Every structure is written in C-alpha cells, then in structure tokens.
Coordinates of C-alpha atoms and ligand atoms in Angstrom, one line a residue:
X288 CA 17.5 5.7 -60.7
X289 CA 18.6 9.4 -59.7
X290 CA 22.1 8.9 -58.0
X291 CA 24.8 10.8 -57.5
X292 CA 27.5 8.1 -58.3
X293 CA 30.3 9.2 -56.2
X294 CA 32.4 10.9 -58.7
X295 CA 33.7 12.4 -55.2
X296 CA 34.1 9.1 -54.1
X297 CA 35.7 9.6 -50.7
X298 CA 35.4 6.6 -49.4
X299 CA 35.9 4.8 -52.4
X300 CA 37.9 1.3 -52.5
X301 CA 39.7 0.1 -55.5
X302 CA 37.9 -3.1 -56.8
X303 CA 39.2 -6.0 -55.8
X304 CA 38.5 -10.1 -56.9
X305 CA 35.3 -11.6 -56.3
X306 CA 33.4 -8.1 -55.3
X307 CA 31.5 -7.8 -58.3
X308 CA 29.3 -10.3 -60.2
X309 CA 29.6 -10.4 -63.9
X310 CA 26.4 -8.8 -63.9
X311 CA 26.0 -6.1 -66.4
X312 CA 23.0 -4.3 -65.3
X313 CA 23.4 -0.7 -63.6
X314 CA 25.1 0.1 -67.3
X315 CA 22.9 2.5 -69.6
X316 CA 23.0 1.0 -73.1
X317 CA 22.8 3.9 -76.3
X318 CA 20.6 3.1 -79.6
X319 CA 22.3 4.4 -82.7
X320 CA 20.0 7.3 -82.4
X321 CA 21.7 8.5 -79.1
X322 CA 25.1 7.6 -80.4
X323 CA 24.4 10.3 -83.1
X324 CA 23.4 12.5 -80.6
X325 CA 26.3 11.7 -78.4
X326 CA 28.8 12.4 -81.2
X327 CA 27.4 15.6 -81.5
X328 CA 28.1 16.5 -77.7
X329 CA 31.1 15.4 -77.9
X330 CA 32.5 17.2 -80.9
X331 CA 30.5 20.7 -79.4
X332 CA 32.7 19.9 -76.4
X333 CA 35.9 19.1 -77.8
X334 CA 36.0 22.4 -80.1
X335 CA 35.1 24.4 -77.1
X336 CA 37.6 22.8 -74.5
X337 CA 40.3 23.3 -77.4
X338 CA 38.9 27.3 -77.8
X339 CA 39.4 28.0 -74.0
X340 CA 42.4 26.4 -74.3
X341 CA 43.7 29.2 -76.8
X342 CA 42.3 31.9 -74.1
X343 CA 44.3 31.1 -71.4
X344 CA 47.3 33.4 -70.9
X345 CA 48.6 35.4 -67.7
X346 CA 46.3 38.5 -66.8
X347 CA 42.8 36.0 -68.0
X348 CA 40.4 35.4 -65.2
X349 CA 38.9 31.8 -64.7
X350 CA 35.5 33.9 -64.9
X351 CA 36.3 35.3 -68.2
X352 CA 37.0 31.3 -69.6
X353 CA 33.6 30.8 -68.2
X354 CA 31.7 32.9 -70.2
X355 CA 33.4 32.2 -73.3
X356 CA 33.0 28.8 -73.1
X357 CA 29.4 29.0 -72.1
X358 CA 28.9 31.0 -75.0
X359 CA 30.5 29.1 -77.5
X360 CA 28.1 26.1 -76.1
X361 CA 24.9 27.8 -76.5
X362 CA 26.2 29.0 -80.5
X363 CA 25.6 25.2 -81.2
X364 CA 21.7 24.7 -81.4
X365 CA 20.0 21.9 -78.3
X366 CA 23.6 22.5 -76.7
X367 CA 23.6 23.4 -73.7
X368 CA 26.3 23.9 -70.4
X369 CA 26.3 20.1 -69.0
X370 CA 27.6 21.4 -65.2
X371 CA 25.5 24.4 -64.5
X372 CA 22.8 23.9 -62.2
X373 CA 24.0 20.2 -61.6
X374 CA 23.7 19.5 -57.8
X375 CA 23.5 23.7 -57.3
X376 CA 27.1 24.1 -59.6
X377 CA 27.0 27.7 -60.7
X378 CA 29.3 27.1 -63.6
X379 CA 30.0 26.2 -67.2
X380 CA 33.6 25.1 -66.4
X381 CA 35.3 23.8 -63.6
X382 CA 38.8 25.6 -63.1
X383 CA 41.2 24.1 -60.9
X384 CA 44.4 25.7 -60.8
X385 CA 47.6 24.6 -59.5
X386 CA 47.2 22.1 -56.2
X387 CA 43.4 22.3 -56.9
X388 CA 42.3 18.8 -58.4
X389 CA 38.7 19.1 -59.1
X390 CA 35.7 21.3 -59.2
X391 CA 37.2 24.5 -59.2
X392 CA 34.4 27.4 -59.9
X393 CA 35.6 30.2 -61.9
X394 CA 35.4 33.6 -60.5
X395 CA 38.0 36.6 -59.8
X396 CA 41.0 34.9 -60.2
X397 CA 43.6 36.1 -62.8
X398 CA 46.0 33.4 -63.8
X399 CA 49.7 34.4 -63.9
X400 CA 52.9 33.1 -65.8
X401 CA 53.7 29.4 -64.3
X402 CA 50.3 28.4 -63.1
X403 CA 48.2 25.4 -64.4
X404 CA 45.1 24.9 -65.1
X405 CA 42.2 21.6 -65.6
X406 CA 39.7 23.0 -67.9
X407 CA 36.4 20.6 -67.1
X408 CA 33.4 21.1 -69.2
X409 CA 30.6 19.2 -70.2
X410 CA 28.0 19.2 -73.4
X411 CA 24.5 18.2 -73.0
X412 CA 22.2 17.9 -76.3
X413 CA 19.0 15.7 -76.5
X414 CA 19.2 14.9 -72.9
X415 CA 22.7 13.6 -73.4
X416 CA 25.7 14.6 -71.3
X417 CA 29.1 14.8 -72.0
X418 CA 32.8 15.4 -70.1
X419 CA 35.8 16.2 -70.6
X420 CA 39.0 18.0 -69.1
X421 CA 42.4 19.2 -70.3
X422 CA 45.0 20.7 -67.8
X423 CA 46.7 23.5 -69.7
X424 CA 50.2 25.8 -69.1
X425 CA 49.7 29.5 -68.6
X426 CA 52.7 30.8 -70.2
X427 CA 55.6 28.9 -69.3
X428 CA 55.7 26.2 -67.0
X429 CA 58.2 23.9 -64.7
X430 CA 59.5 21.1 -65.9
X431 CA 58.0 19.0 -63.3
X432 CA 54.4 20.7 -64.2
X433 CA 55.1 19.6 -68.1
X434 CA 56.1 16.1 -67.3
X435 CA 52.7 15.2 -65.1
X436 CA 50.9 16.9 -67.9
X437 CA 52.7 14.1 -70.0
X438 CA 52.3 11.3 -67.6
X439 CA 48.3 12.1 -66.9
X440 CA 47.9 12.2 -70.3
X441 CA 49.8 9.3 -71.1
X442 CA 47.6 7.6 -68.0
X443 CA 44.6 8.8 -69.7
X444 CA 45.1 6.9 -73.2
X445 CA 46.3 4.1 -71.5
X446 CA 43.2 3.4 -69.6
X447 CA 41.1 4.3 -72.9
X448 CA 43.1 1.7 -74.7
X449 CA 42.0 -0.9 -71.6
X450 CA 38.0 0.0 -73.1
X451 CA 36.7 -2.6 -74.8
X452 CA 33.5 -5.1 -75.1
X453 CA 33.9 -7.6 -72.2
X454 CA 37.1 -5.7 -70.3
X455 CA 36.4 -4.8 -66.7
X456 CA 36.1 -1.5 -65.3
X457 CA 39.7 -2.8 -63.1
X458 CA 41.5 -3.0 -66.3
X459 CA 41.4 0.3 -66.8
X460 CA 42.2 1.7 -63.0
X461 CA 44.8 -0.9 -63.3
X462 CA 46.4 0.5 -66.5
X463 CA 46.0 3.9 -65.4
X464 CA 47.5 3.1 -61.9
X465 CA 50.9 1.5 -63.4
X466 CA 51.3 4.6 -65.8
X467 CA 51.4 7.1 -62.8
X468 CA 53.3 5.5 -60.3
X469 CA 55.5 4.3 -63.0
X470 CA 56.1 7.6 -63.9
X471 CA 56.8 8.3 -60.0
X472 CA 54.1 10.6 -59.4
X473 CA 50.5 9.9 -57.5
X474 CA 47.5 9.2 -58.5
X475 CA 44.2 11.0 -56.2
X476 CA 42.5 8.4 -55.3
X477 CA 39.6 9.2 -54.1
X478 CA 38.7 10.9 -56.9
X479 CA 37.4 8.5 -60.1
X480 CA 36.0 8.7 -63.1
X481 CA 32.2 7.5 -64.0
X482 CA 29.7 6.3 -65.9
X483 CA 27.2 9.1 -67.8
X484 CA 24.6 9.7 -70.4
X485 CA 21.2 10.3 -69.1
X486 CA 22.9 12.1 -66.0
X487 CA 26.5 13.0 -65.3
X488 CA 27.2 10.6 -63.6
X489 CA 25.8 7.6 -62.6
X490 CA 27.4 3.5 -62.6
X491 CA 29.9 2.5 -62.1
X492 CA 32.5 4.3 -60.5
X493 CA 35.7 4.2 -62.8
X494 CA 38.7 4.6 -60.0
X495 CA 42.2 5.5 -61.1
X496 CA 43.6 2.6 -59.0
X497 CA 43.2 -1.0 -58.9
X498 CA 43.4 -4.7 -60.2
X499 CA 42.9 -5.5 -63.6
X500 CA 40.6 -8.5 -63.8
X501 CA 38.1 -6.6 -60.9
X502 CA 34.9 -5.0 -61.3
X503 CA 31.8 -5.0 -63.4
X504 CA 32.2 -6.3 -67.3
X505 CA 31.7 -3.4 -69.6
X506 CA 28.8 -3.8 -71.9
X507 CA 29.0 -3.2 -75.9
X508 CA 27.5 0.6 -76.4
X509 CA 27.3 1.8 -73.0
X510 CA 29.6 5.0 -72.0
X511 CA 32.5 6.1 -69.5
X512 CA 34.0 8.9 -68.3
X513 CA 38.1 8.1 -67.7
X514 CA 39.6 11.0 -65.5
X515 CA 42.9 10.4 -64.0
X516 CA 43.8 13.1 -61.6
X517 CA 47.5 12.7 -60.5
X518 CA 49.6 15.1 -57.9
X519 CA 53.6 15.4 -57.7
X520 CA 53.5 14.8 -54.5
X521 CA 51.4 12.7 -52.0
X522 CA 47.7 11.2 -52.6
X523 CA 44.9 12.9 -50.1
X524 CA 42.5 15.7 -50.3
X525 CA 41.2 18.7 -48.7
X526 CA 38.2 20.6 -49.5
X527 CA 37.9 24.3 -50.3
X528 CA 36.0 26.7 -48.4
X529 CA 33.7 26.5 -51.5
X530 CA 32.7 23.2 -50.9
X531 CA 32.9 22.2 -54.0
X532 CA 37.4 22.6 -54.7
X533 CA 39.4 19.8 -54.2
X534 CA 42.8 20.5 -53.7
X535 CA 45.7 18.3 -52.9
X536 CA 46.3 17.8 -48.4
X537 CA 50.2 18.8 -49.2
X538 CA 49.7 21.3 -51.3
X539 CA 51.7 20.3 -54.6
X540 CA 50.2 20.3 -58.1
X541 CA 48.2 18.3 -59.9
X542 CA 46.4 17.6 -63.1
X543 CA 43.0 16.4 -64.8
X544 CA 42.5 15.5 -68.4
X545 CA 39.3 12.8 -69.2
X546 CA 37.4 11.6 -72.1
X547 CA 33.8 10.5 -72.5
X548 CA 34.2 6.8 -74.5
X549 CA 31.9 4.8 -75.6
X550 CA 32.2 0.6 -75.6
X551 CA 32.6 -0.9 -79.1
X552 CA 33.3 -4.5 -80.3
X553 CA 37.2 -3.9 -80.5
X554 CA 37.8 -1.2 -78.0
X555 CA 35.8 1.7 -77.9
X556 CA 35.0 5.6 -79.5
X557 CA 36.4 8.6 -77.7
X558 CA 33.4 10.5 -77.9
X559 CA 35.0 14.0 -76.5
Ligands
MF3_738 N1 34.5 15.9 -64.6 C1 33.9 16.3 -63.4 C2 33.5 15.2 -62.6 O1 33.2 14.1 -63.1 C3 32.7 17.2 -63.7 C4 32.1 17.8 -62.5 S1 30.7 18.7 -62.9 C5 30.2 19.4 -61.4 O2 33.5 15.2 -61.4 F1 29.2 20.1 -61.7 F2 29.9 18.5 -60.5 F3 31.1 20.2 -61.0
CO739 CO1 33.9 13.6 -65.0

C-alpha cells in the first residue's frame, strides 16, 4: 500500500466513538531484526538532531544546518537522509522558524537573536525510516516562546506515556490535547502525527486532538510518530508560497518536537 497518510491532514477529524473497529490491520508489525535496525535509526537521528541543535546561533543559515546534518547522516554507514526526495522534498531537514509550523525547507535565511526554530529530520537505514523534531531558541528567547517549548514538550511525553499494547491511538490525542489547552495555548490541528517504517508515513493518522477511548487499538511492535505542534495564539493554517511551509493563519509562534516510538507490552520504546 503506497499512501501518503495525511501527515497534512487538512481535513482531518479527531476520532470520535464507534468510528473505528478494533481492527488492527493497516498497522506494520517489526521482527526483532528490524527493531535492531530501527534502534540504529533512531540513535543516528537523535545524535544528529542534538548536533544541529549545538549549531544554531544568530548569523547561521537554515541551509548551513542542512548540510551539516545531511553530512553527519551519511558518516553513519546504510544511513541515509529520510526526507530528501520524499514526495519531491529537496531537503535533509525541515526548518520552520517562528510562526512556521511544519515543513520549512532550508535555504538563505539567517536566523537572528529571539527567533525559534523546529529542527525535523529523519534517518532511514535498511529500508527503515525514522522522525523526529526539536524546536530550539536562537540566542535568547521570550518568555512566552520558552514556556510553549515547555508545554509542547510536556504534550509530547504525555502522549508517549499514553503508548502502550492495547491503548488507542485517542488516548494519546486526548492526553496531548489536555496538556496544551491546559497550559492555555493551541494545539494545530490539522496537522498530526503518523504511523512509519517501510514509508514515512503511512496508518494511522496520530491527531493532536481527541477522545481517549477512540480510534484504532495499537498493536504490540508496530511504530508511531507523536508530533504535537502547538501555536500561542489561535489554531488554523496557511501555506507558504513554497508549497510545502505551514505557518500559523494569525501569524503567532509555534512549536514541533516528536518521537518515533515503538509499542511494547507495558508502554512502549522511544526509538529517536
Ligand atoms: N515530521 C514531518 C512530518 O511528519 C516530516 C516531514 S518530511 C517531508 O510531516 F519530507 F515531508 F517534509
Ligand atoms: Co512526522
């Protein structure tokens, strides 16, 4: 099946009771072979997310991340850039900066003091793929810019702590959901997080809002992408000229950080 499953999910609605069966097929189940080689992804990704990280200061442009980080990949022997060449993306990173949600492609621009920015990569190895993101500060930042960092993150490891054998993909949007609006900021809807392996995305769709008790049943071993993506101010999108930015419709600032888990007995294995 060679789908494109609507990580851009613009006219995505929330699960809600009795849509889904308990059915668990759609879901892409991992040997222990490809767990290995998952793992492997995963940690290739997390050291290289953490390295750009360390690059970005005021006067760096978003091209300049780009080519370190595609770089660092390819040091790492059958890894290789996840994003690049996936549905015509030109990139190694996504680099959204400051009201930009998603997708933003590196080029020219040279981030300055204040700005923040998503840093969205992914690994593949053995025909594997991998995501992740982390928003970081360039230089020093608003309060209001450090707080949604906190609250996104805090949304992120509260829908990884929903992942279990059994739980339903609602548990998590649910969880993730209450942690942003609790916090008083928004969550972008119409952007979700995804299931991944053999492509970068494919079933289900893992939305940052909803019921808990909705949605498919998560299998033991299969894999997720969780991606909250949260504004200060209101939830809606615009695209870019590009095509391929998202930015916030009013303009204020938001943030990205996901993890790649995998389902386990107890709860699951953050992969990267
Ligand atoms: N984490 C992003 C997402 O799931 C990765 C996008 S890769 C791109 O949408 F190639 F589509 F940009
Ligand atoms: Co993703």
């Amino acid at each position: 099946m060679d789908v494109l499953w609507c990580f851009l999910s613009k006219n995505h609605k929330p699960y809600t009771k009795n849509r889904y069966s308990f059915s668990v097929s759609g879901f892409q189940i991992f040997s222990a072979e490809e767990i290995e080689a998952l793992r492997y992804a995963g940690q290739v990704l997390h050291e290289c997310i953490d390295y750009v990280g360390k690059l970005v200061v005021p006067g760096i442009t978003t091209r300049e991340l780009d080519r370190a980080a595609e770089a660092f990949i390819r040091k790492h022997e059958g890894a290789e850039p996840a994003f690049m060449g996936y549905h015509g993306y030109p990139a190694t990173l996504c680099t959204s900066v400051n009201e930009e949600c998603v997708h933003g492609i590196p080029g020219d621009r040279v981030l300055k003091e204040g700005d923040i920015i998503a840093v969205d990569c992914g690994v593949k190895y053995k025909g594997l793929n991998t995501d992740a993101c982390k928003s970081f500060p360039v230089g020093n930042i608003s309060p209001e810019a450090h707080r949604l960092f906190d609250v996104t993150i805090a949304a992120l490891d509260a829908g990884v702590a929903a992942v279990r054998k059994g739980a339903r993909v609602g548990d998590i949007s649910a969880a993730v959901q209450k942690t942003v609006e609790g916090a008083g900021f928004s969550v972008v809807s119409a952007l979700t997080g995804h299931g991944l392996g053999k492509t970068l995305h494919q079933f289900p769709d893992v939305p940052n809002v909803g019921e808990a008790g909705t949605g498919p049943v998560l299998p033991l071993h299969t894999l997720i992408a969780i991606e909250p993506i949260t504004c200060t101010g209101k939830d809606g999108i615009v695209d870019g000229k590009d095509l391929w930015t998202i930015k916030t419709r009013d303009g204020s600032l938001s943030a990205h950080f996901e993890h790649t888990v995998l389902v386990t007995e107890e709860g699951c294995e953050v992969i990267a």
